[in-house]
Amino acid sequence: NIASVLSWEAFDSRGNPTVASRVTLRDGTSGSAIVPSGASTGTHEAVELRDGGVRYGGRGVAGAVANTNTVLRDAVHGIDATDQGAVDSALRDADGSADLSSLGANAILSVSTASARAAASAAGLPLYATFGHAPLLPLPMVNIISGGAHADGAVDVQDFLVVPVGAESFHEAIEFAWRVRRGTARVLEEAGYDVALVADEGGLGPRLPSNRAALEFLARGITEAGLELGTQAAIAIDVAATEFYDDDSGLYHLASENRHLSSTELIAEFEAWSADVPIVSIEDILSEDDWDNWPKAHAALPGTQLLGDDLFVTNPRRLARGVEADAANAVLVKPNQIGTLSQALEVIDYARDHNVATVLSARSGETEDPWLADLAVGWRTGQIKVGSTTRSERTAKWNRLLEIEAELGASAQYAGPRALGPDPV
Ligand code: PGA
Ligand code: ZN
């Protein structure tokens, strides 16, 4: 049972303050967690509380920390930490708002996750082993070239990623991704682009003349890496189209190319890309509230994983609406978009029941805390997206997955490319 909660201000990978918490149980065991923070956040996400004012330029989280150390601590006092549902209900009830804006989704997720860690520690189990499922190592989706809000708008599409579909284990998949990052850096450098600096998620952020150019460099990088494009290494993109959608005109503005496209034209653009290179997954192809056109995109790209991030914001109700409308066939799951582990798991269970694939995802502002890796394995999400193969807040997750894989040894089960379909299990 939970005896106490202690919170403090920590830093995320962009150097912004974030909330860290430790939950201690009556038997003296404890667990802690630090929460991440997004940059290209969806309008419909749960709300992280920031202080405003002058401290940390307004980005401080002293208020959220104070809420954790008082109201939230009292709300979970005495609750059995192995009953995640009870812990999370108490946290939500204490907040009282649907978007957790009273006490802060950052405060709430830190306690929800630290409590899961404490329960695991009390049981003498790694976190991934506490969910009652056989562990499944996820297929990684790895950032190679970044644009959008993560690379100062170098290009408009936010992520160009590699999916190592031909790898037969998690460690081989990561090695493929590493080779592709190096191969892509090499072809970019030969073409005269700067590859010394990295973007928020550790990807390359060259100022390319067009979005299409980034796609082509990545395809060349895969070949340069000695991998066969499509069968060994395929491409995924996160368009993050909400970021360049203009509400007034109803058009999508590709600033790097000085083009304004309608929803139909934007879909056609990605259809053309897909005809030329093997793109297995497209995330946020349209804006978060472009509900009329998402089903058209889905119909236009059969066989592609159409992934909703800002569209669904890990919200069971938005996912249900999307399933109803046939808007997409996969959901990105970011626990801090909804605020508690229980609700994130609810989204995964709903997705599984409706043949929707799941991709567990980090945020662009991350920390050295690798809890996401354990959740991917224990929840059997099948896929994971945490950025590139550089920057410690990214490698912390890869390293944790490599540790779990080693620990499981011969019994390690790897999702592989099947996870791109609706039924990885
Ligand atoms: P964010 O980006 O964490 O900045 O929202 C991640 C993503 O869009 O997938
Ligand atoms: Zn996204």
Coordinates of C-alpha atoms and ligand atoms in Angstrom, one line a residue:
N1 CA 0.0 0.0 0.0
I2 CA 1.2 3.5 -0.8
A3 CA 2.7 5.3 2.2
S4 CA 4.1 8.4 0.6
V5 CA 4.8 10.4 -2.6
L6 CA 7.7 12.7 -3.1
S7 CA 8.0 14.9 -6.2
W8 CA 10.6 17.3 -7.5
E9 CA 11.5 19.4 -10.6
A10 CA 13.8 17.6 -13.0
F11 CA 14.9 18.4 -16.6
D12 CA 13.9 16.9 -19.9
S13 CA 16.2 16.5 -22.9
R14 CA 15.4 20.0 -24.3
G15 CA 16.4 21.4 -20.9
N16 CA 12.9 22.2 -19.9
P17 CA 11.7 21.5 -16.4
T18 CA 9.5 18.3 -16.0
V19 CA 8.0 16.4 -13.1
A20 CA 9.7 13.5 -11.3
S21 CA 8.1 11.5 -8.5
R22 CA 8.9 8.7 -6.2
V23 CA 6.2 6.5 -4.6
T24 CA 7.1 4.6 -1.4
L25 CA 5.1 1.7 -0.1
R26 CA 4.5 0.7 3.5
D27 CA 7.0 -2.1 3.2
G28 CA 9.7 0.5 2.3
T29 CA 10.1 -0.4 -1.4
S30 CA 9.7 2.5 -3.8
G31 CA 9.6 3.3 -7.5
S32 CA 10.2 6.6 -9.3
A33 CA 9.5 8.0 -12.7
I34 CA 10.2 11.2 -14.8
V35 CA 7.7 12.3 -17.4
P36 CA 8.4 13.5 -20.9
S37 CA 7.0 16.5 -22.8
G38 CA 6.0 17.1 -26.4
A39 CA 6.6 20.0 -28.8
S40 CA 4.2 19.2 -31.6
T41 CA 1.4 18.6 -29.1
G42 CA -2.2 17.9 -30.2
T43 CA -4.9 20.3 -29.1
H44 CA -6.9 17.5 -27.6
E45 CA -4.1 16.2 -25.3
A46 CA -4.3 16.1 -21.5
V47 CA -2.8 19.4 -20.2
E48 CA 0.6 19.6 -18.6
L49 CA 0.7 22.3 -15.9
R50 CA 3.4 25.0 -16.3
D51 CA 3.9 27.8 -13.8
G52 CA 4.2 30.9 -16.1
G53 CA 6.0 33.9 -14.6
V54 CA 9.7 34.5 -14.7
R55 CA 11.1 31.3 -13.2
Y56 CA 12.5 29.1 -16.0
G57 CA 11.0 31.5 -18.5
G58 CA 7.5 30.4 -17.4
R59 CA 8.2 26.7 -18.1
G60 CA 8.7 25.7 -14.4
V61 CA 6.6 22.9 -13.0
A62 CA 6.8 23.9 -9.3
G63 CA 3.0 24.1 -9.2
A64 CA 2.6 20.6 -10.5
V65 CA 5.2 19.3 -8.1
A66 CA 3.4 21.0 -5.2
N67 CA 0.1 19.4 -6.3
T68 CA 1.8 16.0 -6.3
N69 CA 3.3 16.6 -2.8
T70 CA -0.1 17.5 -1.3
V71 CA -3.4 16.7 -3.1
L72 CA -2.2 13.7 -5.2
R73 CA -0.2 12.3 -2.3
D74 CA -3.2 12.3 -0.1
A75 CA -5.4 10.9 -2.8
V76 CA -3.4 7.7 -3.3
H77 CA -2.4 7.3 0.4
G78 CA -3.2 3.7 1.5
I79 CA -4.1 2.4 -2.0
D80 CA -2.7 -1.0 -3.1
A81 CA -0.1 -0.1 -5.7
T82 CA -0.7 -3.3 -7.6
D83 CA -4.2 -2.1 -8.3
Q84 CA -3.2 0.4 -11.1
G85 CA -6.9 1.1 -11.9
A86 CA -7.5 2.2 -8.3
V87 CA -4.4 4.4 -8.2
D88 CA -5.3 6.0 -11.5
S89 CA -9.0 6.6 -10.6
A90 CA -7.9 8.2 -7.4
L91 CA -5.5 10.5 -9.3
R92 CA -8.2 11.4 -11.8
D93 CA -10.9 12.0 -9.2
A94 CA -8.5 14.3 -7.3
D95 CA -8.1 16.4 -10.4
G96 CA -11.7 16.3 -11.4
S97 CA -11.3 17.7 -14.9
A98 CA -11.4 15.6 -18.1
D99 CA -8.1 17.0 -19.4
L100 CA -6.4 16.9 -16.0
S101 CA -5.8 20.7 -16.3
S102 CA -6.5 21.3 -12.6
L103 CA -3.5 19.4 -11.1
G104 CA -1.6 18.7 -14.3
A105 CA -1.3 15.6 -16.5
N106 CA 2.5 15.8 -15.9
A107 CA 2.0 15.6 -12.1
I108 CA -0.6 12.8 -12.5
L109 CA 1.4 10.6 -14.9
S110 CA 4.5 10.8 -12.7
V111 CA 2.6 9.3 -9.8
S112 CA 0.8 6.8 -12.0
T113 CA 4.1 5.5 -13.4
A114 CA 6.1 5.7 -10.2
S115 CA 3.4 3.7 -8.5
A116 CA 3.6 0.9 -11.2
R117 CA 7.4 0.9 -10.6
A118 CA 6.9 0.6 -6.8
A119 CA 4.5 -2.3 -7.2
A120 CA 7.0 -4.0 -9.5
S121 CA 9.8 -3.5 -7.1
A122 CA 7.7 -4.8 -4.2
A123 CA 6.9 -7.9 -6.2
G124 CA 10.6 -8.3 -7.1
L125 CA 9.8 -8.2 -10.8
P126 CA 10.9 -6.0 -13.7
L127 CA 8.2 -3.6 -14.7
Y128 CA 7.5 -5.4 -18.0
A129 CA 6.7 -8.6 -16.2
T130 CA 3.9 -7.1 -14.0
F131 CA 1.2 -7.0 -16.7
G132 CA 0.3 -10.6 -16.9
H133 CA 1.3 -11.1 -20.6
A134 CA 4.1 -13.0 -22.2
P135 CA 6.8 -10.3 -23.0
L136 CA 7.0 -9.2 -26.7
L137 CA 9.9 -7.1 -28.0
P138 CA 8.6 -4.4 -30.3
L139 CA 9.5 -3.6 -33.9
P140 CA 11.3 -0.3 -33.7
M141 CA 10.5 2.7 -35.9
V142 CA 13.7 4.8 -35.9
N143 CA 14.0 8.5 -36.7
I144 CA 16.7 9.3 -39.4
I145 CA 15.9 12.7 -40.7
S146 CA 13.9 15.3 -38.8
G147 CA 11.9 18.3 -39.8
G148 CA 9.0 20.4 -38.5
A149 CA 8.9 21.5 -34.9
H150 CA 11.8 19.1 -34.0
A151 CA 14.4 20.6 -36.4
D152 CA 13.4 24.3 -36.6
G153 CA 11.4 23.7 -39.7
A154 CA 14.2 22.3 -41.8
V155 CA 11.5 20.6 -43.9
D156 CA 7.8 20.4 -43.1
V157 CA 7.3 16.6 -42.6
Q158 CA 8.4 16.0 -39.0
D159 CA 10.0 12.5 -39.1
F160 CA 11.5 10.3 -41.8
L161 CA 12.1 7.0 -40.2
V162 CA 13.4 3.6 -41.0
V163 CA 11.5 0.4 -40.1
P164 CA 13.9 -2.6 -40.2
V165 CA 11.4 -5.0 -41.5
G166 CA 13.9 -7.7 -42.5
A167 CA 15.6 -8.0 -39.1
E168 CA 14.9 -11.2 -37.1
S169 CA 15.5 -9.9 -33.6
F170 CA 15.3 -6.6 -31.8
H171 CA 19.1 -6.3 -31.6
E172 CA 19.4 -6.9 -35.3
A173 CA 16.7 -4.3 -36.0
I174 CA 18.6 -1.7 -34.0
E175 CA 21.8 -2.5 -35.9
F176 CA 20.0 -2.1 -39.2
A177 CA 18.7 1.3 -38.0
W178 CA 22.2 2.4 -36.9
R179 CA 23.6 1.5 -40.4
V180 CA 20.8 3.4 -42.1
R181 CA 21.5 6.5 -40.0
R182 CA 25.2 6.3 -40.8
G183 CA 24.5 5.6 -44.5
T184 CA 22.1 8.5 -44.7
A185 CA 24.5 10.9 -43.0
R186 CA 27.1 9.8 -45.5
V187 CA 25.0 10.5 -48.6
L188 CA 23.9 13.9 -47.2
E189 CA 27.4 14.9 -46.4
E190 CA 28.5 14.0 -49.9
A191 CA 25.8 16.2 -51.2
G192 CA 27.1 19.1 -49.1
Y193 CA 24.7 19.1 -46.2
D194 CA 25.5 19.6 -42.5
V195 CA 25.2 16.4 -40.5
A196 CA 27.1 17.5 -37.4
L197 CA 24.1 18.8 -35.5
V198 CA 21.2 16.6 -34.4
A199 CA 17.5 17.5 -34.0
D200 CA 15.3 17.0 -30.8
E201 CA 15.0 13.3 -31.3
G202 CA 18.6 12.7 -32.4
G203 CA 17.9 12.6 -36.1
L204 CA 19.7 14.5 -38.8
G205 CA 18.2 17.9 -39.5
P206 CA 19.6 19.1 -42.9
R207 CA 18.0 22.2 -44.5
L208 CA 16.8 20.3 -47.6
P209 CA 15.1 22.0 -50.6
S210 CA 11.9 19.9 -50.3
N211 CA 10.2 17.2 -48.3
R212 CA 10.6 14.8 -51.2
A213 CA 14.4 15.3 -51.0
A214 CA 14.4 14.0 -47.4
L215 CA 12.5 10.9 -48.5
E216 CA 15.0 10.3 -51.4
F217 CA 18.1 10.8 -49.2
L218 CA 16.7 8.3 -46.7
A219 CA 16.0 5.8 -49.5
R220 CA 19.6 6.3 -50.7
G221 CA 20.9 6.0 -47.2
I222 CA 19.2 2.6 -46.9
T223 CA 21.0 1.4 -50.0
E224 CA 24.2 3.0 -48.9
A225 CA 23.9 1.0 -45.6
G226 CA 23.9 -2.2 -47.7
L227 CA 20.3 -3.0 -47.0
E228 CA 17.7 -3.8 -49.6
L229 CA 15.1 -1.1 -49.7
G230 CA 11.6 -2.5 -48.9
T231 CA 12.5 -6.0 -47.9
Q232 CA 15.1 -5.3 -45.3
A233 CA 14.5 -1.7 -44.4
A234 CA 11.3 0.2 -45.2
I235 CA 10.4 3.8 -44.7
A236 CA 7.9 5.4 -42.3
I237 CA 7.0 9.1 -42.1
D238 CA 5.3 11.2 -39.4
V239 CA 3.8 14.1 -41.4
A240 CA 2.6 15.9 -38.2
A241 CA 0.3 17.7 -40.6
T242 CA -1.5 19.6 -37.7
E243 CA 1.6 21.7 -37.4
F244 CA 1.3 23.1 -40.9
Y245 CA -2.4 23.2 -41.4
D246 CA -3.9 26.7 -41.7
D247 CA -7.3 26.9 -40.2
D248 CA -8.3 30.1 -42.0
S249 CA -7.6 28.8 -45.5
G250 CA -8.2 25.1 -44.8
L251 CA -5.0 24.4 -46.6
Y252 CA -1.7 22.7 -45.7
H253 CA 1.3 25.0 -46.1
L254 CA 4.5 23.3 -47.1
A255 CA 6.8 26.2 -46.2
S256 CA 10.0 24.6 -47.4
E257 CA 8.5 24.3 -50.8
N258 CA 6.3 27.3 -50.8
R259 CA 3.2 25.2 -51.7
H260 CA -0.4 25.3 -50.3
L261 CA -2.3 22.0 -50.6
S262 CA -5.8 21.0 -50.0
S263 CA -6.5 17.8 -48.0
T264 CA -7.1 15.9 -51.3
E265 CA -3.8 17.3 -52.8
L266 CA -1.9 16.4 -49.7
I267 CA -3.2 12.8 -49.8
A268 CA -2.3 12.6 -53.5
E269 CA 1.2 13.8 -52.7
F270 CA 1.8 10.9 -50.3
E271 CA 0.2 8.5 -52.7
A272 CA 2.8 9.6 -55.2
W273 CA 5.6 9.1 -52.7
S274 CA 4.3 5.6 -51.9
A275 CA 4.3 4.7 -55.5
D276 CA 8.0 5.4 -55.7
V277 CA 9.4 4.2 -52.4
P278 CA 8.3 1.5 -49.9
I279 CA 6.5 3.5 -47.2
V280 CA 5.0 1.1 -44.7
S281 CA 3.6 3.7 -42.2
I282 CA 2.3 7.3 -42.4
E283 CA 1.5 9.1 -39.2
D284 CA -0.7 12.2 -38.9
I285 CA -1.1 12.5 -42.7
L286 CA -3.8 15.1 -42.1
S287 CA -4.6 17.6 -39.3
E288 CA -6.1 16.5 -36.0
D289 CA -9.6 17.6 -36.8
D290 CA -9.8 16.9 -40.5
W291 CA -12.2 14.0 -39.8
D292 CA -13.9 14.3 -43.2
N293 CA -10.7 13.5 -45.1
W294 CA -9.0 10.9 -42.9
P295 CA -11.2 8.1 -44.2
K296 CA -10.4 9.2 -47.7
A297 CA -6.7 9.0 -47.0
H298 CA -7.2 5.6 -45.4
A299 CA -9.1 4.4 -48.5
A300 CA -6.4 5.9 -50.9
L301 CA -3.6 4.1 -49.2
P302 CA -4.6 0.5 -48.7
G303 CA -1.9 -1.7 -47.2
T304 CA -0.2 1.3 -45.5
Q305 CA -0.2 1.6 -41.8
L306 CA -2.2 4.9 -41.3
L307 CA -1.3 6.0 -37.8
G308 CA -3.1 8.6 -35.7
D309 CA -1.2 10.6 -33.2
D310 CA -2.6 14.1 -32.8
L311 CA -5.8 12.7 -34.3
F312 CA -6.4 10.2 -31.4
V313 CA -4.2 11.7 -28.6
T314 CA -4.3 8.3 -26.8
N315 CA -7.9 9.0 -26.0
P316 CA -10.3 6.1 -26.0
R317 CA -13.2 8.2 -27.2
R318 CA -11.3 9.7 -30.1
L319 CA -10.1 6.3 -31.1
A320 CA -13.6 4.9 -31.0
R321 CA -14.7 7.7 -33.3
G322 CA -11.8 7.0 -35.7
V323 CA -12.7 3.3 -35.8
E324 CA -16.3 4.1 -36.5
A325 CA -15.3 6.4 -39.4
D326 CA -12.6 4.1 -40.7
A327 CA -10.2 7.0 -40.4
A328 CA -7.0 5.0 -39.7
N329 CA -5.7 1.5 -38.9
A330 CA -3.2 2.2 -36.2
V331 CA -2.9 4.4 -33.1
L332 CA 0.2 6.0 -31.6
V333 CA 0.1 5.7 -27.8
K334 CA 1.8 8.3 -25.6
P335 CA 0.9 7.9 -22.0
N336 CA 1.3 11.6 -21.2
Q337 CA -1.3 12.5 -23.8
I338 CA -4.0 11.0 -21.6
G339 CA -2.3 11.1 -18.1
T340 CA -2.5 7.7 -16.6
L341 CA -1.1 4.2 -17.5
S342 CA -4.6 2.7 -17.1
Q343 CA -6.1 4.9 -19.7
A344 CA -3.2 4.3 -22.1
L345 CA -3.7 0.6 -21.6
E346 CA -7.4 1.0 -22.2
V347 CA -6.6 2.5 -25.6
I348 CA -4.4 -0.4 -26.4
D349 CA -7.0 -3.0 -25.4
Y350 CA -9.6 -1.2 -27.5
A351 CA -7.3 -1.0 -30.5
R352 CA -6.5 -4.8 -30.2
D353 CA -10.3 -5.6 -30.1
H354 CA -10.8 -3.6 -33.2
N355 CA -7.9 -4.7 -35.4
V356 CA -6.0 -1.5 -34.9
A357 CA -2.2 -1.7 -34.6
T358 CA -0.5 0.0 -31.7
V359 CA 2.8 2.0 -31.6
L360 CA 4.0 3.0 -28.2
S361 CA 5.8 6.4 -28.5
A362 CA 8.2 8.7 -26.6
R363 CA 7.9 12.5 -26.8
S364 CA 10.3 14.9 -28.4
G365 CA 11.2 16.1 -24.9
E366 CA 12.3 12.9 -23.2
T367 CA 14.4 11.9 -20.2
E368 CA 16.9 9.3 -19.2
D369 CA 14.1 7.3 -17.7
P370 CA 13.4 4.2 -19.9
W371 CA 9.9 3.1 -18.5
L372 CA 8.5 3.3 -22.0
A373 CA 10.6 0.3 -23.0
D374 CA 9.1 -1.9 -20.3
L375 CA 5.6 -0.8 -21.2
A376 CA 6.1 -1.7 -24.8
V377 CA 7.3 -5.2 -23.9
G378 CA 4.8 -5.9 -21.1
W379 CA 1.8 -4.4 -23.0
R380 CA 2.8 -6.2 -26.2
T381 CA 2.2 -3.1 -28.3
G382 CA 4.2 -4.7 -31.2
Q383 CA 5.8 -1.4 -32.2
I384 CA 7.8 1.4 -30.6
K385 CA 9.0 4.9 -31.6
V386 CA 11.5 6.7 -29.5
G387 CA 13.5 8.8 -31.9
S388 CA 16.9 8.1 -33.4
T389 CA 20.0 6.0 -32.3
T390 CA 21.8 9.0 -30.8
R391 CA 21.2 11.2 -27.6
S392 CA 21.0 9.4 -24.3
E393 CA 17.3 10.0 -23.7
R394 CA 16.7 7.9 -26.9
T395 CA 19.4 5.3 -26.3
A396 CA 18.1 4.8 -22.7
K397 CA 15.0 3.2 -24.3
W398 CA 16.9 1.1 -26.8
N399 CA 19.4 0.1 -24.1
R400 CA 16.6 -1.0 -21.8
L401 CA 15.0 -3.1 -24.7
L402 CA 18.4 -4.7 -25.4
E403 CA 18.7 -5.5 -21.7
I404 CA 15.3 -7.1 -21.6
E405 CA 16.1 -9.1 -24.8
A406 CA 19.3 -10.3 -23.2
E407 CA 17.6 -11.2 -20.0
L408 CA 14.9 -13.2 -21.7
G409 CA 17.6 -15.0 -23.7
A410 CA 16.3 -17.8 -26.0
S411 CA 12.7 -17.3 -24.9
A412 CA 12.7 -13.7 -26.2
Q413 CA 9.8 -13.2 -28.6
Y414 CA 10.2 -10.4 -31.2
A415 CA 7.2 -8.9 -32.9
G416 CA 8.9 -8.2 -36.3
P417 CA 7.2 -6.8 -39.3
R418 CA 3.9 -8.6 -38.5
A419 CA 3.4 -5.9 -35.9
L420 CA 2.6 -3.5 -38.8
G421 CA -0.6 -5.5 -39.3
P422 CA -3.4 -5.4 -37.0
D423 CA -2.6 -8.7 -35.1
P424 CA 0.9 -8.9 -33.8
V425 CA 0.1 -11.4 -31.0
Ligands
PGA1 P1 6.1 15.5 -29.9 O1 6.4 14.7 -31.2 O2 6.5 14.7 -28.7 O3 6.8 16.8 -30.1 O4 4.6 15.7 -29.9 C1 6.3 13.3 -31.3 C2 5.4 12.9 -32.5 O5 4.8 13.8 -33.1 O6 5.2 11.7 -32.7
ZN2 ZN 3.5 12.3 -34.3

